[in-house]
Amino acid sequence: MMDWIAATGGRQETGHRVTFDTPDAPRLALDATVITPLAHLGALDVEGPDAETFLQGQTSAQVSLADGEFAPLTCFCTPKGRMLANAQLLRIAPAHYRLLMHASLVSSLSGHLKKFAPFYKVELRERNDLALLGLIGQEAPALAEVHFDALPSRPWHQAGNDEFQMLAHPGPRPRLLVCLPAERADDAWQWLKEHATPVDNAVWRLHDIQAGLAWLDADQQDTYLPQMLNWEALGGISFKKGCYTGQEVVARAHFRGQVKKRLMRGQLEGDKLPEPGSAVVDAEDKRLGEVINAELDAYDQVEILAVMSTKEPTEPLSLEGQHLKLLKLPYPIERVDPETMATTD
């Protein structure tokens, strides 16, 4: 149910994009506070007496860490360790969990998990009745605290209750994701837009790129090991939990150092947005990897995340005829245990 997005005044376009007529939106997000409908994200609920046990056998997260405050990243894999979806895991209430992921993956992941659900007392629900809003900017925390009376302590943590949840995400500016019933979205939007400017959800996706955070979509599933998206560097894999589908392959790749491709960040000298899957090539026109996502930045240049070979490339690099300059990621490529993230102040 996307009627709430139309009520914001945004235009829904292909590829889960929502646009407004706000000029220079990426630059505005650096200097002011903005709000956007997160139409590209969706939610899947897992609820029932066996919900924790059920998820524990399927996901890379240590499910017990999702305690209503810490909301860890996670992923679901094939037996060969390839990602079917990556997500953020929230606990809404005892025996009630929510997975946030790319909207195009909600139905397919639900169908995959339902193959195992008959063995557990658990129900899976695709939550098309929820609205997801994004706030970006220095005033975002203050606005959220005033209107919702809730504020997460730090990135990958949550606040709220069983009706609405607020999540802090990393990025170059403070970012908050609000999840609430669609029927409450209009009132929240009308209040927030008095203090924040509506912008395209491409701005939120740009800040994901700048945070080195890639969300797979339906065209990219069953392709990458979690480490190829730097998932262990973001705390999205628990190497201390027991078995889950694909765990053996994921653990072997980590402990034997067998990851030959990594998520890398770059900037193109141009404003032509490449399609996901577009090839990154070296000076000899050899394919090094492919684009995961891309957006225009505040200077009308394209920033990308691409999964690329870890071998030293032959410069210069290019993408669809545009020169590619590699940029630093905002985190080191090293294992971060979610168990540590859950307890660190």
Short mmCIF file of C-alpha atoms in Angstrom, two decimals, residues 10-249:
data_model
loop_
_atom_site.label_atom_id
_atom_site.label_comp_id
_atom_site.label_asym_id
_atom_site.label_seq_id
_atom_site.Cartn_x
_atom_site.Cartn_y
_atom_site.Cartn_z
CA GLY A 10 6.27 12.89 -4.32
CA ARG A 11 6.11 11.22 -7.71
CA GLN A 12 6.60 7.46 -7.77
CA GLU A 13 8.80 6.38 -10.64
CA THR A 14 10.35 3.12 -11.84
CA GLY A 15 13.02 1.43 -9.77
CA HIS A 16 11.35 2.29 -6.44
CA ARG A 17 12.27 5.94 -6.86
CA VAL A 18 10.31 8.89 -5.47
CA THR A 19 11.07 12.39 -6.76
CA PHE A 20 10.22 15.94 -5.69
CA ASP A 21 10.85 19.31 -7.32
CA THR A 22 13.39 20.30 -4.67
CA PRO A 23 16.47 21.77 -6.42
CA ASP A 24 20.01 20.76 -5.40
CA ALA A 25 18.67 18.11 -3.02
CA PRO A 26 22.01 16.30 -2.39
CA ARG A 27 23.67 19.61 -1.48
CA LEU A 28 20.71 20.63 0.67
CA ALA A 29 21.09 17.43 2.68
CA LEU A 30 24.61 18.50 3.62
CA ASP A 31 23.61 21.96 4.86
CA ALA A 32 20.05 21.54 6.15
CA THR A 33 17.60 18.87 7.30
CA VAL A 34 15.61 16.87 4.75
CA ILE A 35 12.93 14.19 4.75
CA THR A 36 12.20 11.49 2.18
CA PRO A 37 9.84 8.51 1.67
CA LEU A 38 11.96 5.35 1.63
CA ALA A 39 9.96 3.62 -1.10
CA HIS A 40 12.88 1.37 -2.01
CA LEU A 41 12.78 -0.39 1.37
CA GLY A 42 10.26 -2.89 2.66
CA ALA A 43 9.51 -4.96 5.75
CA LEU A 44 8.92 -8.62 6.55
CA ASP A 45 7.65 -9.62 10.00
CA VAL A 46 8.43 -12.94 11.68
CA GLU A 47 6.20 -13.59 14.66
CA GLY A 48 5.36 -16.52 16.92
CA PRO A 49 6.64 -18.54 19.89
CA ASP A 50 9.44 -20.06 17.78
CA ALA A 51 10.42 -16.84 15.96
CA GLU A 52 13.87 -16.51 17.54
CA THR A 53 14.75 -20.18 17.03
CA PHE A 54 13.45 -20.09 13.46
CA LEU A 55 15.52 -17.04 12.53
CA GLN A 56 18.59 -18.32 14.35
CA GLY A 57 18.83 -21.21 11.91
CA GLN A 58 18.47 -19.03 8.82
CA THR A 59 20.26 -15.74 9.36
CA SER A 60 23.85 -14.59 9.89
CA ALA A 61 22.89 -12.56 12.97
CA GLN A 62 22.97 -13.76 16.55
CA VAL A 63 19.24 -13.24 16.94
CA SER A 64 19.36 -12.85 20.72
CA LEU A 65 21.35 -9.63 20.21
CA ALA A 66 18.26 -8.00 18.66
CA ASP A 67 16.86 -6.93 22.00
CA GLY A 68 14.75 -3.88 21.18
CA GLU A 69 17.78 -1.56 21.42
CA PHE A 70 20.46 -3.09 19.21
CA ALA A 71 19.15 -3.78 15.69
CA PRO A 72 21.92 -5.70 13.89
CA LEU A 73 22.55 -6.10 10.21
CA THR A 74 22.07 -9.62 8.92
CA CYS A 75 21.77 -11.65 5.73
CA PHE A 76 20.16 -14.82 4.41
CA CYS A 77 22.17 -17.17 2.22
CA THR A 78 21.87 -20.18 -0.02
CA PRO A 79 23.64 -23.40 1.06
CA LYS A 80 26.53 -22.18 -1.14
CA GLY A 81 26.83 -19.02 0.92
CA ARG A 82 25.41 -16.63 -1.67
CA MET A 83 23.20 -13.86 -0.34
CA LEU A 84 19.46 -14.08 -0.99
CA ALA A 85 18.91 -10.83 0.90
CA ASN A 86 20.62 -8.55 3.36
CA ALA A 87 18.59 -6.80 6.00
CA GLN A 88 18.41 -5.08 9.35
CA LEU A 89 16.85 -7.11 12.16
CA LEU A 90 14.59 -5.42 14.73
CA ARG A 91 12.84 -6.91 17.71
CA ILE A 92 9.39 -5.33 17.91
CA ALA A 93 8.20 -7.28 20.95
CA PRO A 94 8.93 -10.66 22.54
CA ALA A 95 8.50 -13.31 19.80
CA HIS A 96 8.04 -10.58 17.16
CA TYR A 97 10.85 -9.57 14.78
CA ARG A 98 10.98 -7.33 11.72
CA LEU A 99 13.39 -7.45 8.79
CA LEU A 100 14.01 -4.29 6.74
CA MET A 101 15.48 -4.82 3.27
CA HIS A 102 15.14 -3.73 -0.34
CA ALA A 103 11.44 -3.76 -1.25
CA SER A 104 12.01 -6.02 -4.26
CA LEU A 105 13.26 -8.82 -2.00
CA VAL A 106 10.48 -8.98 0.58
CA SER A 107 8.26 -11.41 -1.33
CA SER A 108 11.07 -13.69 -2.48
CA LEU A 109 12.62 -13.92 0.98
CA SER A 110 9.21 -14.59 2.49
CA GLY A 111 8.66 -17.40 -0.01
CA HIS A 112 12.09 -18.85 0.75
CA LEU A 113 11.58 -18.80 4.52
CA LYS A 114 8.08 -20.24 4.29
CA LYS A 115 9.63 -23.50 3.08
CA PHE A 116 11.01 -23.95 6.59
CA ALA A 117 8.18 -22.34 8.57
CA PRO A 118 5.93 -25.46 8.85
CA PHE A 119 8.44 -26.92 11.30
CA TYR A 120 8.02 -23.98 13.69
CA LYS A 121 5.27 -22.06 15.43
CA VAL A 122 5.87 -18.93 13.40
CA GLU A 123 4.05 -16.64 10.97
CA LEU A 124 5.59 -14.52 8.22
CA ARG A 125 3.87 -11.32 7.07
CA GLU A 126 4.83 -8.93 4.28
CA ARG A 127 4.16 -5.53 5.81
CA ASN A 128 2.76 -3.49 2.95
CA ASP A 129 0.78 -1.53 5.53
CA LEU A 130 3.85 0.22 6.94
CA ALA A 131 5.45 3.52 5.94
CA LEU A 132 9.21 4.10 6.05
CA LEU A 133 10.46 7.68 6.32
CA GLY A 134 14.04 8.96 6.27
CA LEU A 135 15.34 12.05 8.08
CA ILE A 136 18.81 13.41 7.26
CA GLY A 137 20.62 16.38 8.78
CA GLN A 138 21.99 17.93 11.93
CA GLU A 139 18.50 18.72 13.22
CA ALA A 140 17.13 15.26 12.47
CA PRO A 141 17.69 13.89 16.01
CA ALA A 142 16.04 16.91 17.63
CA LEU A 143 13.02 16.73 15.30
CA ALA A 144 12.61 13.02 15.90
CA GLU A 145 12.84 13.41 19.65
CA VAL A 146 10.28 16.24 19.73
CA HIS A 147 7.72 14.58 17.47
CA PHE A 148 8.16 10.90 18.34
CA ASP A 149 9.59 11.21 21.86
CA ALA A 150 12.20 8.60 20.96
CA LEU A 151 15.80 8.60 19.77
CA PRO A 152 18.22 5.70 19.19
CA SER A 153 21.52 5.97 21.03
CA ARG A 154 23.79 5.37 18.01
CA PRO A 155 23.87 3.74 14.54
CA TRP A 156 22.33 0.27 14.23
CA HIS A 157 20.24 0.84 17.32
CA GLN A 158 16.51 1.39 17.65
CA ALA A 159 14.01 3.22 19.83
CA GLY A 160 10.23 3.34 19.96
CA ASN A 161 7.61 0.73 20.79
CA ASP A 162 5.54 -2.00 19.14
CA GLU A 163 3.66 0.57 16.99
CA PHE A 164 6.53 2.61 15.59
CA GLN A 165 10.29 2.16 15.47
CA MET A 166 13.12 4.60 14.87
CA LEU A 167 16.55 3.47 13.67
CA ALA A 168 19.84 5.34 13.49
CA HIS A 169 21.88 4.67 10.34
CA PRO A 170 25.46 5.77 9.61
CA GLY A 171 26.38 8.36 6.99
CA PRO A 172 28.04 11.73 6.40
CA ARG A 173 25.15 13.41 8.29
CA PRO A 174 22.87 12.12 11.07
CA ARG A 175 20.29 9.75 9.60
CA LEU A 176 17.13 8.35 11.14
CA LEU A 177 14.71 5.83 9.64
CA VAL A 178 11.16 5.85 11.00
CA CYS A 179 8.88 2.84 10.56
CA LEU A 180 5.21 3.43 11.39
CA PRO A 181 1.71 2.39 10.29
CA ALA A 182 0.81 3.87 6.92
CA GLU A 183 -2.29 5.54 8.35
CA ARG A 184 -0.03 7.57 10.66
CA ALA A 185 2.39 8.58 7.91
CA ASP A 186 0.47 11.62 6.65
CA ASP A 187 0.27 13.29 10.07
CA ALA A 188 3.97 12.61 10.71
CA TRP A 189 4.95 13.86 7.24
CA GLN A 190 2.92 17.06 7.53
CA TRP A 191 4.56 17.93 10.85
CA LEU A 192 8.08 17.02 9.78
CA LYS A 193 7.93 18.89 6.47
CA GLU A 194 7.34 22.11 8.41
CA HIS A 195 10.89 21.69 9.72
CA ALA A 196 12.60 19.59 7.00
CA THR A 197 12.57 19.82 3.20
CA PRO A 198 11.16 16.91 1.15
CA VAL A 199 13.74 15.37 -1.20
CA ASP A 200 14.07 12.38 -3.54
CA ASN A 201 14.83 9.06 -1.89
CA ALA A 202 17.93 9.05 -4.11
CA VAL A 203 19.46 11.30 -1.44
CA TRP A 204 19.07 8.56 1.19
CA ARG A 205 20.56 6.06 -1.26
CA LEU A 206 23.50 8.41 -1.88
CA HIS A 207 24.21 8.54 1.85
CA ASP A 208 24.12 4.72 1.89
CA ILE A 209 26.80 4.77 -0.81
CA GLN A 210 28.88 7.25 1.16
CA ALA A 211 28.49 5.02 4.23
CA GLY A 212 29.73 2.02 2.21
CA LEU A 213 26.40 0.28 2.69
CA ALA A 214 24.89 -1.72 -0.20
CA TRP A 215 21.38 -3.17 -0.14
CA LEU A 216 20.88 -5.98 -2.64
CA ASP A 217 17.84 -5.95 -4.89
CA ALA A 218 16.03 -8.77 -6.68
CA ASP A 219 18.39 -8.67 -9.67
CA GLN A 220 21.46 -9.17 -7.46
CA GLN A 221 20.41 -12.01 -5.18
CA ASP A 222 22.18 -15.38 -5.18
CA THR A 223 25.32 -13.71 -6.56
CA TYR A 224 27.61 -12.54 -3.76
CA LEU A 225 29.13 -13.92 -0.60
CA PRO A 226 28.35 -11.63 2.35
CA GLN A 227 32.02 -10.59 2.57
CA MET A 228 31.86 -9.30 -1.00
CA LEU A 229 29.56 -6.59 0.36
CA ASN A 230 31.92 -6.04 3.35
CA TRP A 231 29.19 -7.44 5.55
CA GLU A 232 31.56 -8.68 8.26
CA ALA A 233 33.20 -5.21 8.40
CA LEU A 234 29.75 -3.73 9.07
CA GLY A 235 28.98 -6.21 11.84
CA GLY A 236 26.48 -8.16 9.73
CA ILE A 237 27.92 -11.62 10.41
CA SER A 238 28.25 -13.36 13.76
CA PHE A 239 31.13 -15.83 13.66
CA LYS A 240 30.33 -16.87 17.22
CA LYS A 241 26.85 -18.30 16.66
CA GLY A 242 25.97 -21.81 15.62
CA CYS A 243 24.89 -23.12 12.24
CA TYR A 244 22.67 -21.33 9.78
CA THR A 245 22.09 -21.90 6.07
CA GLY A 246 25.33 -21.12 4.22
CA GLN A 247 27.34 -20.71 7.45
CA GLU A 248 30.03 -23.23 6.54
CA VAL A 249 30.89 -21.50 3.26
#
